Coordinates of C-alpha atoms in Angstrom, one line a residue:
X761 CA 7.0 -13.8 -17.8
X762 CA 10.7 -12.7 -17.5
X763 CA 12.0 -12.8 -14.0
X764 CA 12.1 -9.5 -12.1
X765 CA 8.8 -8.2 -13.6
X766 CA 5.8 -7.9 -11.4
X767 CA 2.8 -9.9 -12.5
X768 CA -0.5 -8.2 -13.3
X769 CA -3.6 -8.8 -11.2
X770 CA -5.2 -10.8 -14.1
X771 CA -2.2 -13.2 -14.4
X772 CA -1.7 -16.0 -12.0
X773 CA 1.7 -16.1 -10.4
X774 CA 3.9 -19.1 -10.4
X775 CA 5.2 -20.4 -7.1
X776 CA 8.7 -19.1 -8.0
X777 CA 7.5 -15.7 -8.8
X778 CA 5.3 -15.5 -5.8
X779 CA 8.1 -16.4 -3.4
X780 CA 10.4 -14.0 -5.2
X781 CA 8.1 -11.0 -4.6
X782 CA 6.8 -11.9 -1.1
X783 CA 6.9 -9.1 1.4
X784 CA 9.4 -10.7 3.8
X785 CA 12.7 -9.7 5.6
X786 CA 14.7 -12.1 3.4
X787 CA 13.5 -10.5 0.2
X788 CA 13.8 -6.9 1.5
X789 CA 17.5 -7.5 2.2
X790 CA 18.0 -9.3 -1.1
X791 CA 19.3 -7.9 -4.4
X792 CA 15.8 -7.7 -6.0
X793 CA 14.2 -5.6 -3.3
X794 CA 13.0 -2.9 -5.7
X795 CA 10.3 -5.3 -7.2
X796 CA 8.8 -6.3 -3.9
X797 CA 5.1 -5.3 -3.5
X798 CA 3.7 -4.3 -0.1
X799 CA 0.6 -6.4 0.5
X800 CA -1.6 -3.4 1.3
X801 CA -0.2 -0.9 -1.1
X802 CA -2.5 0.6 -3.7
X803 CA -1.6 0.9 -7.4
X804 CA -1.4 4.6 -7.1
X805 CA 1.0 4.4 -4.1
X806 CA 3.3 2.2 -6.2
X807 CA 3.5 4.8 -9.0
X808 CA 6.6 7.0 -8.6
X809 CA 5.9 10.7 -8.1
X810 CA 7.9 13.8 -8.6
X811 CA 10.3 15.2 -6.1
X812 CA 9.6 18.2 -3.9
X813 CA 11.5 20.5 -6.2
X814 CA 10.0 19.4 -9.5
X815 CA 7.8 21.8 -11.4
X816 CA 4.1 21.4 -10.7
X817 CA 2.1 20.8 -13.9
X818 CA 5.2 20.7 -16.1
X819 CA 4.2 20.8 -19.7
X820 CA 5.4 18.2 -22.1
X821 CA 7.6 19.1 -25.1
X822 CA 5.7 20.6 -28.0
X823 CA 5.2 18.3 -30.9
X824 CA 8.0 18.6 -33.5
X825 CA 10.5 20.3 -31.1
X826 CA 13.7 19.1 -29.6
X827 CA 13.3 17.2 -26.3
X828 CA 16.5 18.7 -24.9
X829 CA 16.3 22.4 -25.5
X830 CA 12.6 22.5 -26.2
X831 CA 12.9 25.7 -28.4
X832 CA 14.3 24.4 -31.6
X833 CA 12.7 22.3 -34.4
X834 CA 13.5 18.6 -34.1
X835 CA 15.8 17.4 -36.9
X836 CA 17.1 14.0 -35.8
X837 CA 15.2 11.0 -34.2
X838 CA 17.3 8.7 -32.0
X839 CA 15.9 5.2 -32.4
X840 CA 17.7 4.0 -29.3
X841 CA 16.5 6.9 -27.0
X842 CA 13.1 7.2 -28.8
X843 CA 13.4 11.0 -28.7
X844 CA 13.6 13.8 -31.1
X845 CA 16.6 16.2 -31.1
X846 CA 17.8 19.2 -32.9
X847 CA 21.2 18.8 -34.6
X848 CA 23.2 20.6 -31.9
X849 CA 21.6 18.9 -28.9
X850 CA 21.9 15.5 -30.5
X851 CA 25.6 16.0 -31.2
X852 CA 26.2 17.3 -27.7
X853 CA 24.4 14.4 -26.0
X854 CA 25.8 11.6 -28.3
X855 CA 29.5 12.6 -28.5
X856 CA 31.0 9.7 -26.5
X857 CA 30.5 6.3 -25.0
X858 CA 27.6 4.0 -26.0
X859 CA 25.4 6.9 -27.0
X860 CA 27.8 7.6 -29.9
X861 CA 26.7 4.3 -31.5
X862 CA 22.9 5.0 -31.3
X863 CA 21.0 4.5 -34.5
X864 CA 19.3 7.6 -35.9
X865 CA 17.2 8.9 -38.8
X866 CA 16.7 12.4 -40.0
X867 CA 13.3 14.0 -39.7
X868 CA 13.6 16.6 -42.4
X869 CA 14.6 14.3 -45.3
X870 CA 14.3 10.6 -46.4
X871 CA 14.3 8.2 -43.5
X872 CA 17.8 7.0 -43.8
X873 CA 19.2 5.0 -40.9
X874 CA 22.6 5.9 -39.7
X875 CA 23.8 3.3 -37.2
X876 CA 27.0 4.1 -35.4
X877 CA 28.8 0.9 -35.1
X878 CA 32.4 2.0 -34.7
X879 CA 33.8 1.2 -31.3
X880 CA 35.3 4.1 -29.5
X881 CA 39.1 3.7 -29.2
X882 CA 40.4 3.7 -25.6
X883 CA 41.9 7.0 -24.6
X884 CA 45.7 6.9 -24.5
X885 CA 47.4 7.6 -21.2
X886 CA 44.1 8.1 -19.3
X887 CA 44.2 7.6 -15.6
X888 CA 41.6 8.0 -12.9
X889 CA 40.9 11.3 -11.2
X890 CA 40.8 11.6 -7.5
X891 CA 37.1 11.1 -7.2
X892 CA 37.2 7.8 -9.1
X893 CA 36.0 9.2 -12.4
X894 CA 38.2 8.3 -15.4
X895 CA 40.0 11.1 -17.2
X896 CA 39.9 11.0 -21.0
X897 CA 42.1 12.3 -23.7
X898 CA 40.0 12.4 -26.9
X899 CA 41.7 10.9 -29.9
X900 CA 40.7 10.4 -33.5
X901 CA 37.1 9.5 -32.6
X902 CA 36.7 12.7 -30.7
X903 CA 37.9 14.7 -33.7
X904 CA 35.2 13.0 -35.8
X905 CA 32.5 13.8 -33.2
X906 CA 33.8 17.4 -33.0
X907 CA 33.4 17.7 -36.7
X908 CA 29.8 16.5 -36.4
X909 CA 29.2 18.9 -33.5
X910 CA 30.6 21.8 -35.4
X911 CA 28.4 21.0 -38.4
X912 CA 25.4 20.6 -36.2
X913 CA 26.2 23.8 -34.3
X914 CA 26.4 25.7 -37.5
X915 CA 23.1 24.4 -38.8
X916 CA 21.4 24.8 -35.5
X917 CA 22.7 28.3 -34.9
X918 CA 21.4 29.3 -38.3
X919 CA 17.9 28.1 -37.4
X920 CA 18.1 29.9 -34.0
X921 CA 19.7 33.0 -35.6
X922 CA 22.8 32.5 -33.5
X923 CA 25.8 33.5 -35.5
X924 CA 29.1 32.5 -34.2
X925 CA 31.4 35.4 -34.8
X926 CA 34.6 34.6 -36.5
X927 CA 37.7 35.0 -34.4
X928 CA 39.9 36.6 -37.0
X929 CA 39.6 40.4 -36.6
X930 CA 40.4 42.4 -39.8
X931 CA 43.7 44.4 -39.7
X932 CA 43.4 48.2 -39.9
X933 CA 43.2 49.2 -43.5
X934 CA 42.3 45.7 -44.8
X935 CA 39.0 44.6 -46.3
X936 CA 36.6 44.1 -43.5
X937 CA 33.8 42.1 -45.3
X938 CA 31.0 41.1 -42.9
X939 CA 33.1 40.9 -39.7
X940 CA 31.9 44.2 -38.2
X941 CA 28.3 43.6 -39.4
X942 CA 28.1 40.3 -37.4
X943 CA 30.0 41.7 -34.5
X944 CA 27.9 44.8 -34.1
X945 CA 24.7 42.8 -33.6
X946 CA 25.9 42.3 -30.0
X947 CA 27.8 45.5 -29.3
X948 CA 25.7 47.9 -27.2
X949 CA 25.8 51.7 -28.0
X950 CA 27.8 53.8 -25.6
X951 CA 25.7 55.9 -23.2
X952 CA 25.3 59.6 -24.0
X953 CA 25.7 62.3 -21.3
X954 CA 22.0 62.5 -20.7
X955 CA 21.7 58.8 -20.4
X956 CA 24.5 58.7 -17.8
X957 CA 22.5 61.1 -15.7
X958 CA 19.6 58.7 -15.7
X959 CA 22.0 55.9 -15.0
X960 CA 23.1 57.5 -11.7
X961 CA 19.4 57.9 -10.8
X962 CA 18.8 54.2 -11.5
X963 CA 21.8 53.1 -9.5
X964 CA 20.7 55.3 -6.6
X965 CA 17.2 53.7 -6.7
X966 CA 18.5 50.2 -6.9
X967 CA 20.9 50.8 -3.9
X968 CA 18.0 51.6 -1.6
X969 CA 15.7 48.9 -2.9
X970 CA 15.4 45.7 -0.8
X971 CA 13.8 43.8 -3.7
X972 CA 15.5 40.4 -3.4
X973 CA 15.3 40.4 0.4
X974 CA 11.5 40.7 0.2
X975 CA 10.9 38.5 -2.9
X976 CA 13.3 35.6 -2.7
X977 CA 12.2 34.4 0.7
X978 CA 9.9 31.7 2.1
X979 CA 6.8 32.4 4.1
X980 CA 5.6 35.9 3.6
X981 CA 2.1 37.5 4.0
X982 CA 1.1 38.4 0.5
X983 CA 1.3 36.2 -2.6
X984 CA 4.5 36.4 -4.5
X985 CA 3.0 38.2 -7.5
X986 CA 1.5 40.9 -5.4
X987 CA 4.8 41.4 -3.5
X988 CA 6.6 41.7 -6.9
X989 CA 4.2 44.3 -8.2
X990 CA 4.4 46.3 -5.0
X991 CA 8.2 46.3 -5.1
X992 CA 8.4 47.2 -8.8
X993 CA 5.9 50.1 -8.3
X994 CA 8.0 51.2 -5.3
X995 CA 11.1 51.3 -7.3
X996 CA 9.4 53.2 -10.1
X997 CA 8.1 55.7 -7.6
X998 CA 11.6 56.2 -6.2
X999 CA 12.9 56.7 -9.8
X1000 CA 10.1 59.2 -10.5
X1001 CA 11.0 61.2 -7.4
X1002 CA 14.7 61.3 -8.2
X1003 CA 14.0 62.5 -11.8
X1004 CA 11.6 65.1 -10.4
X1005 CA 14.2 66.4 -7.9
X1006 CA 17.0 66.4 -10.6
X1007 CA 14.9 68.2 -13.3
X1008 CA 11.7 69.6 -12.0
X1009 CA 10.4 70.8 -15.4
X1010 CA 10.9 67.4 -17.1
X1011 CA 9.6 65.6 -14.0
X1012 CA 6.3 67.5 -14.2
X1013 CA 5.9 66.7 -17.9
X1014 CA 6.5 63.0 -17.2
X1015 CA 4.5 62.4 -14.1
X1016 CA 1.9 65.0 -13.5
X1017 CA -1.6 63.4 -13.6
X1018 CA -0.2 60.2 -15.1
X1019 CA 0.0 56.6 -13.7
X1020 CA 2.9 54.1 -14.1
X1021 CA 1.5 52.5 -17.2
X1022 CA 1.4 55.9 -19.0
X1023 CA 5.2 56.2 -18.5
X1024 CA 6.0 52.7 -19.8
X1025 CA 8.4 54.0 -22.4
X1026 CA 10.3 56.0 -19.8
X1027 CA 10.8 53.1 -17.4
X1028 CA 11.8 50.8 -20.3
X1029 CA 14.5 53.3 -21.4
X1030 CA 15.8 53.7 -17.8
X1031 CA 16.1 49.9 -17.2
X1032 CA 17.6 49.3 -20.7
X1033 CA 20.4 51.8 -20.3
X1034 CA 21.3 50.1 -17.0
X1035 CA 21.6 46.7 -18.8
X1036 CA 23.5 48.3 -21.7
X1037 CA 26.0 50.0 -19.4
X1038 CA 26.7 46.7 -17.5
X1039 CA 27.4 44.8 -20.7
X1040 CA 29.9 47.4 -21.8
X1041 CA 31.5 47.6 -18.4
X1042 CA 31.3 44.3 -16.5
X1043 CA 33.2 45.7 -13.5
X1044 CA 30.5 48.3 -12.9
X1045 CA 27.1 47.9 -11.1
X1046 CA 28.5 44.9 -9.2
X1047 CA 26.0 45.1 -6.4
X1048 CA 23.0 46.4 -8.3
X1049 CA 22.9 44.6 -11.7
X1050 CA 21.8 41.3 -10.2
X1051 CA 18.9 43.1 -8.4
X1052 CA 18.0 44.8 -11.7
X1053 CA 17.9 41.7 -13.7
X1054 CA 15.8 39.8 -11.1
X1055 CA 13.3 42.7 -11.1
X1056 CA 13.0 42.5 -14.9
X1057 CA 12.9 38.7 -14.7
X1058 CA 9.9 38.8 -12.4
X1059 CA 8.2 41.5 -14.4
X1060 CA 8.1 39.2 -17.4
X1061 CA 5.7 36.7 -15.8
X1062 CA 2.2 36.9 -17.2
X1063 CA 0.5 37.3 -13.8
X1064 CA 2.8 40.2 -12.8
X1065 CA 2.3 41.9 -16.2
X1066 CA -1.4 41.8 -15.8
X1067 CA -1.2 43.3 -12.3
X1068 CA 1.5 45.9 -13.2
X1069 CA -0.2 47.1 -16.3
X1070 CA 3.0 47.5 -18.4
X1071 CA 6.2 45.7 -19.3
X1072 CA 9.6 46.9 -18.1
X1073 CA 11.8 45.2 -20.8
X1074 CA 12.8 46.4 -24.2
X1075 CA 15.6 45.1 -26.5
X1076 CA 19.1 46.3 -26.0
X1077 CA 20.1 49.2 -28.2
X1078 CA 23.0 47.9 -30.3
X1079 CA 25.2 49.4 -33.0
X1080 CA 23.5 47.1 -35.6
X1081 CA 20.0 48.1 -34.6
X1082 CA 20.8 51.8 -34.8
X1083 CA 22.4 51.6 -38.2
X1084 CA 19.8 49.2 -39.6
X1085 CA 16.9 51.5 -38.6
X1086 CA 18.4 54.2 -40.7
X1087 CA 19.6 52.0 -43.6
X1088 CA 23.3 52.7 -42.9
X1089 CA 24.7 49.2 -42.5
X1090 CA 27.2 49.9 -45.3
X1091 CA 29.1 51.9 -42.7
X1092 CA 30.2 48.6 -41.2
X1093 CA 31.4 47.3 -44.6
X1094 CA 33.5 50.3 -45.3
X1095 CA 37.2 49.5 -45.0
X1096 CA 37.8 52.7 -43.1
X1097 CA 35.9 51.3 -40.1
X1098 CA 38.9 49.2 -39.0
X1099 CA 41.0 52.3 -38.8
X1100 CA 38.3 54.4 -37.1
X1101 CA 37.7 51.8 -34.4
X1102 CA 41.3 50.5 -33.8
X1103 CA 42.8 50.8 -30.3
X1104 CA 46.0 52.7 -30.2
X1105 CA 48.8 51.2 -28.1
X1106 CA 51.5 53.2 -26.5
X1107 CA 53.9 50.4 -25.2
X1108 CA 57.2 50.4 -27.0
X1109 CA 56.3 53.2 -29.5
X1110 CA 57.5 56.7 -30.0
X1111 CA 55.3 59.7 -29.4
X1112 CA 55.5 60.6 -33.1
X1113 CA 54.1 57.2 -34.1
X1114 CA 51.3 57.4 -31.5
X1115 CA 50.3 60.9 -32.7
X1116 CA 50.3 59.8 -36.3
X1117 CA 47.9 56.9 -35.4
X1118 CA 45.6 59.3 -33.4
X1119 CA 45.3 61.7 -36.4
X1120 CA 44.6 58.9 -38.9
X1121 CA 41.9 57.5 -36.6
X1122 CA 40.3 61.0 -36.1
X1123 CA 40.3 61.6 -39.9
X1124 CA 38.7 58.2 -40.5
X1125 CA 36.0 58.9 -37.9
X1126 CA 35.2 62.3 -39.4
X1127 CA 35.1 60.9 -42.9
X1128 CA 32.7 58.1 -42.0
X1129 CA 30.5 60.5 -39.9
X1130 CA 30.1 62.9 -42.8
X1131 CA 29.6 60.1 -45.4
X1132 CA 26.9 58.1 -43.6
X1133 CA 25.0 60.9 -41.7
X1134 CA 21.4 61.2 -43.0
X1135 CA 18.0 62.2 -41.8
X1136 CA 17.4 60.8 -38.4
X1137 CA 21.1 59.7 -38.0
X1138 CA 23.3 62.7 -37.1
X1139 CA 27.1 62.7 -37.4
X1140 CA 27.3 62.5 -33.6
X1141 CA 25.2 59.3 -33.7
X1142 CA 27.6 57.8 -36.3
X1143 CA 30.5 58.8 -34.1
X1144 CA 28.8 57.2 -31.1
X1145 CA 28.5 53.9 -33.0
X1146 CA 32.1 54.0 -34.0
X1147 CA 33.2 54.8 -30.4
X1148 CA 31.1 51.8 -29.2
X1149 CA 32.9 49.4 -31.5
X1150 CA 36.2 50.9 -30.2
X1151 CA 34.9 50.2 -26.6
X1152 CA 34.5 46.6 -27.6
X1153 CA 38.1 46.4 -28.8
X1154 CA 39.2 47.9 -25.5
X1155 CA 37.1 45.2 -23.7
X1156 CA 38.8 42.5 -25.7
X1157 CA 42.2 43.9 -24.9
X1158 CA 41.6 43.9 -21.1
X1159 CA 39.7 40.6 -20.9
X1160 CA 40.7 38.3 -23.8
X1161 CA 44.3 39.3 -24.3
X1162 CA 45.6 38.2 -20.9
X1163 CA 44.5 34.7 -21.9
X1164 CA 46.6 35.0 -25.0
X1165 CA 49.6 36.3 -23.0
X1166 CA 49.3 33.4 -20.6
X1167 CA 49.2 30.9 -23.5
X1168 CA 52.4 32.5 -24.9
X1169 CA 54.1 32.2 -21.5
X1170 CA 53.1 28.5 -21.3
X1171 CA 54.6 27.8 -24.7
X1172 CA 57.7 29.8 -24.0
X1173 CA 58.7 28.4 -20.6
X1174 CA 57.5 24.8 -20.8
X1175 CA 57.9 21.9 -23.2
X1176 CA 54.6 20.2 -24.3
X1177 CA 55.8 16.6 -23.5
X1178 CA 59.3 16.5 -22.0
X1179 CA 60.2 18.8 -19.0
X1180 CA 63.9 19.5 -18.7
X1181 CA 63.9 19.3 -14.9
X1182 CA 61.6 19.0 -11.9
X1183 CA 61.2 22.8 -11.8
X1184 CA 59.8 22.8 -15.4
X1185 CA 57.5 19.9 -14.7
X1186 CA 53.8 20.6 -14.4
X1187 CA 52.9 17.1 -13.1
X1188 CA 50.4 17.0 -10.2
X1189 CA 49.2 14.2 -7.9
X1190 CA 46.0 13.8 -6.0
X1191 CA 46.4 14.8 -2.4
X1192 CA 49.7 16.7 -2.9
X1193 CA 49.5 20.4 -2.5
X1194 CA 45.7 20.3 -2.4
X1195 CA 45.4 18.8 -5.9
X1196 CA 42.4 16.5 -6.6
X1197 CA 43.6 15.3 -10.0
X1198 CA 46.5 13.2 -11.1
X1199 CA 48.2 14.3 -14.3
X1200 CA 51.7 13.8 -15.7
X1201 CA 53.5 16.7 -17.3
X1202 CA 52.2 16.3 -20.9
X1203 CA 48.6 15.9 -19.8
X1204 CA 48.7 18.9 -17.4
X1205 CA 50.2 21.0 -20.2
X1206 CA 47.4 20.1 -22.5
X1207 CA 44.8 20.6 -19.7
X1208 CA 46.1 24.1 -19.0
X1209 CA 46.4 25.0 -22.7
X1210 CA 42.8 23.9 -23.5
X1211 CA 41.4 25.8 -20.4
X1212 CA 43.1 29.0 -21.4
X1213 CA 42.1 28.6 -25.0
X1214 CA 38.5 28.0 -23.9
X1215 CA 38.5 31.1 -21.7
X1216 CA 39.9 33.1 -24.6
X1217 CA 37.1 32.0 -26.9
X1218 CA 34.4 32.7 -24.3
X1219 CA 35.7 36.2 -23.6
X1220 CA 36.0 36.9 -27.4
X1221 CA 32.3 36.3 -27.7
X1222 CA 31.3 37.6 -24.3
X1223 CA 28.9 40.3 -25.6
X1224 CA 27.2 37.7 -27.7
X1225 CA 26.9 35.3 -24.6
X1226 CA 25.7 38.2 -22.5
X1227 CA 22.9 39.0 -24.9
X1228 CA 21.8 35.3 -25.0
X1229 CA 22.1 35.1 -21.2
X1230 CA 19.7 38.1 -20.8
X1231 CA 17.4 36.5 -23.3
X1232 CA 17.3 33.3 -21.2
X1233 CA 16.8 35.2 -17.9
X1234 CA 14.0 37.4 -19.3
X1235 CA 12.2 34.6 -21.2
X1236 CA 8.7 34.4 -19.8
X1237 CA 8.5 30.8 -21.1
X1238 CA 11.4 29.6 -19.0
X1239 CA 10.4 29.8 -15.3
X1240 CA 12.8 29.6 -12.4
X1241 CA 12.6 27.8 -9.1
X1242 CA 13.9 29.1 -5.8
X1243 CA 16.2 26.5 -4.4
X1244 CA 18.8 26.1 -1.7
X1245 CA 21.9 25.2 -3.7
X1246 CA 24.2 24.9 -0.8
X1247 CA 25.1 28.6 -1.1
X1248 CA 21.8 30.0 0.1
X1249 CA 18.6 30.4 -1.9
X1250 CA 19.2 30.9 -5.6
X1251 CA 17.0 31.1 -8.7
X1252 CA 17.6 27.9 -10.6
X1253 CA 16.6 28.4 -14.3
X1254 CA 17.5 26.6 -17.5
X1255 CA 19.5 28.6 -20.1
X1256 CA 18.9 26.9 -23.5
X1257 CA 20.3 29.7 -25.7
X1258 CA 23.4 30.3 -23.6
X1259 CA 24.0 26.6 -23.3
X1260 CA 23.8 26.1 -27.1
X1261 CA 26.3 28.9 -27.7
X1262 CA 28.7 27.5 -25.0
X1263 CA 28.6 24.1 -26.7
X1264 CA 29.5 25.8 -30.0
X1265 CA 32.4 27.7 -28.3
X1266 CA 33.6 24.6 -26.6
X1267 CA 33.6 22.7 -29.9
X1268 CA 35.6 25.6 -31.5
X1269 CA 38.2 25.4 -28.7
X1270 CA 38.4 21.6 -29.0
X1271 CA 38.9 21.9 -32.7
X1272 CA 41.7 24.4 -32.4
X1273 CA 43.6 22.2 -29.9
X1274 CA 42.9 18.8 -31.4
X1275 CA 42.4 16.8 -28.2
X1276 CA 40.6 17.2 -24.9
X1277 CA 41.7 16.3 -21.3
X1278 CA 39.1 15.8 -18.6
X1279 CA 35.4 16.5 -18.6
X1280 CA 33.6 18.7 -21.1
X1281 CA 30.4 19.0 -19.0
X1282 CA 29.0 22.6 -18.9
X1283 CA 27.0 23.3 -15.8
X1284 CA 24.0 25.5 -16.4
X1285 CA 20.8 25.6 -14.4
X1286 CA 21.9 23.3 -11.6
X1287 CA 23.2 23.8 -8.1
X1288 CA 26.7 24.6 -9.4
X1289 CA 25.7 27.4 -11.8
X1290 CA 22.0 28.1 -11.0
X1291 CA 21.2 30.4 -13.9
X1292 CA 22.8 32.4 -16.8
X1293 CA 23.5 35.4 -14.6
X1294 CA 25.8 33.3 -12.4
X1295 CA 27.5 31.9 -15.5
X1296 CA 28.2 35.4 -17.0
X1297 CA 29.4 36.6 -13.6
X1298 CA 31.9 33.7 -13.4
X1299 CA 33.6 34.3 -16.7
X1300 CA 33.6 38.1 -16.4
X1301 CA 36.1 37.6 -13.6
X1302 CA 38.7 35.8 -15.7
X1303 CA 40.8 38.9 -16.3
X1304 CA 40.8 39.7 -12.6
X1305 CA 42.8 36.4 -12.2
X1306 CA 45.1 36.6 -15.2
X1307 CA 45.9 40.3 -15.5
X1308 CA 47.7 40.7 -12.1
X1309 CA 49.9 37.7 -13.0
X1310 CA 50.7 39.0 -16.5
X1311 CA 51.5 42.5 -15.1
X1312 CA 53.8 41.1 -12.4
X1313 CA 55.7 39.0 -15.0
X1314 CA 56.2 42.1 -17.1
X1315 CA 57.4 44.1 -14.1
X1316 CA 60.1 41.6 -13.1
X1317 CA 62.8 43.1 -15.4
X1318 CA 62.1 46.6 -14.0
X1319 CA 62.2 45.4 -10.5
X1320 CA 65.6 43.7 -11.2
X1321 CA 67.1 47.0 -12.2
X1322 CA 67.5 47.8 -8.5
X1323 CA 70.8 46.2 -7.5
X1324 CA 69.5 45.1 -4.1
X1325 CA 66.4 43.5 -5.5
X1326 CA 68.4 41.9 -8.3
X1327 CA 70.6 40.3 -5.6
X1328 CA 67.5 39.1 -3.8
X1329 CA 66.0 37.5 -6.9
X1330 CA 69.3 35.8 -7.9
X1331 CA 69.7 34.4 -4.3
X1332 CA 66.2 33.0 -4.2
X1333 CA 65.5 32.0 -7.8
X1334 CA 68.8 32.1 -9.6
X1335 CA 67.7 34.6 -12.3
X1336 CA 64.7 36.7 -13.4
X1337 CA 63.7 33.8 -15.8
X1338 CA 63.8 31.4 -12.9
X1339 CA 61.5 33.7 -10.9
X1340 CA 59.0 34.0 -13.8
X1341 CA 59.1 30.2 -14.4
X1342 CA 58.4 29.4 -10.7
X1343 CA 55.4 31.8 -10.7
X1344 CA 54.0 30.3 -13.9
X1345 CA 54.7 26.7 -12.8
X1346 CA 52.9 27.2 -9.5
X1347 CA 49.9 28.7 -11.2
X1348 CA 49.8 26.1 -14.0
X1349 CA 50.0 23.3 -11.5
X1350 CA 47.7 24.4 -8.7
X1351 CA 45.5 26.9 -10.5
X1352 CA 44.3 23.9 -12.6
X1353 CA 44.3 21.0 -10.1
X1354 CA 40.6 20.4 -9.6
X1355 CA 40.5 22.0 -6.2
X1356 CA 38.4 24.9 -4.9
X1357 CA 34.9 23.3 -4.6
X1358 CA 32.9 23.3 -1.4
X1359 CA 32.9 19.5 -1.4
X1360 CA 34.9 16.7 -2.9
X1361 CA 32.4 15.7 -5.7
X1362 CA 31.9 19.2 -7.1
X1363 CA 35.7 19.5 -7.8
X1364 CA 37.3 18.2 -10.9
X1365 CA 37.9 18.9 -14.5
X1366 CA 34.5 20.1 -15.7
X1367 CA 34.3 23.4 -17.7
X1368 CA 33.3 25.5 -14.6
X1369 CA 35.5 23.6 -12.2
X1370 CA 38.6 24.8 -14.0
X1371 CA 37.8 28.4 -13.1
X1372 CA 36.9 27.5 -9.5
X1373 CA 40.4 26.0 -9.2
X1374 CA 42.0 29.2 -10.4
X1375 CA 40.1 31.3 -7.9
X1376 CA 41.2 28.9 -5.2
X1377 CA 44.9 29.5 -6.2
X1378 CA 44.3 33.3 -5.9
X1379 CA 43.2 32.9 -2.3
X1380 CA 46.5 31.2 -1.4
X1381 CA 48.8 33.7 -3.1
X1382 CA 49.9 35.4 0.1
X1383 CA 51.4 32.1 1.3
X1384 CA 53.6 31.7 -1.7
X1385 CA 57.3 32.6 -1.4
X1386 CA 57.1 34.8 -4.5
X1387 CA 54.3 37.0 -3.0
X1388 CA 56.7 39.9 -2.2
X1389 CA 57.5 40.2 -5.9
X1390 CA 53.7 40.7 -6.6
X1391 CA 53.7 43.5 -4.0
X1392 CA 56.8 45.1 -5.5
X1393 CA 55.1 45.1 -8.9
X1394 CA 52.2 47.1 -7.5
X1395 CA 49.8 44.3 -6.8
X1396 CA 46.8 45.4 -4.7
X1397 CA 44.5 42.4 -5.0
X1398 CA 42.6 40.3 -7.5
X1399 CA 39.7 42.7 -7.0
X1400 CA 41.8 45.9 -7.4
X1401 CA 42.6 48.3 -10.2
X1402 CA 45.6 47.8 -12.6

């Protein structure tokens, strides 16, 4: 028998083995203490059991499905891991290290073995991070794995009906192809006037509700399912009363001599328009959306559905679903749609040019409305769909474009590899200025560039991610657990659909840059990012960080027009360019230095840690010597209006 293994009861032990596993102080303190058997311990006691926070009665993965995401058909069998994976999960789990060399065979075709025997090349210029973890810059091998991940993401996305929308937006007047068709699948329809009235009632009801205070707590009288049903019925009763007080005639028609289940469609519509409004306007419903989504999450559990008697959830009303229901998808393939939905900019343009664009846009809208209106789809509904696509363009301008502007500033003011002087150097060192990473200039430049590129790609597909996040949150087959994550009690829930999309976006960002510095770990469903709601909330705040910086940089020339302020700028920074460079250098160094976490081990270079570092820089802005310039530019706060 090999040393270190415990002998069975039927096998006699040799003297060496017996002495090696004797329950004695010498063996307890030795290196092989894990194999020591207590003389009175039963066989059941020696069997490892689940932790306090593990799911009771957790079901095994269904036969033929991926062991990782559990919702996609298995396509690859890893002979080393002895597990089945879908293409995307296999590529994500086997990108680097020894896992990259695991032998595999496909499950959908001939059983061909594909042994990965190529040794991974050592990363050039890698050094160790502050917490002892090695930082990696991916080289040629990483590009190969990125190609494999991209191919796998494309195949897996097709099977999961997750279409990664192309980044290249058609220019106004050019052929649009299928771009708007794919994009519109995740663009919610703008609310009508009547729907906005109901939205105000919903927000009023959610504001007075104490749902999470009474549900997400430990030690309460009634069972959790009964508490949930009681709170949902109470919310519906408040809504009913508000509707009745706002419109007595309609309230009587809806609620007279009828129970909650009879008005299922009404409650579904009310809750859906709240979700739709939040996706279109991430800065709205900041205190009520979380409560709404947790109510709907609980209402999806089978036990609550049975007690409640109806379901509160319906699919989001999108531009695609409206046009598809009336067989009008050709509207999205019409080349005029790019003119009818374009955003008109006023910066640096004459009033004549702006008026010309406005008139051409109005003509395009009216032409499309009259051309595609039909029975059941009025001209006003067509206009509403076109306005909704325009709202999406406005969202991209406010949220995605600041990332592009910061990338342009990075490339304009800093050299990728050779800084001209210390003021143009982005190098950071662990322990200096709060940094928890050590990067030279070239590595920090690449680190900042890839972080901004990743944020840009995430915000470009934010509506798609939000749709998948709600799908994960409201999935009755993915339960959550109430856990103390170090930031209070939170609902910890896996988000397989959102995670798959994030890996595809990450791969796209890696491909566009060509290399990767630091960790590519995406936290989802753990103590750092408990669920998809927290994930969406984190990345919907990116523009709040970048937009004030971009606006301040644009205001510097206007501020310098005042002679006294120009003298102040020249005395302190030498020139307006020197001022802009110092603001950018400070942000690029300490907004991406691995700081900002509540403890040492949660900080670093992971995907979510980068955003945490940027928020930490925002909290220290008032201590910077260029803070008065922000105030002169009209800065109110990172939570203010611009």
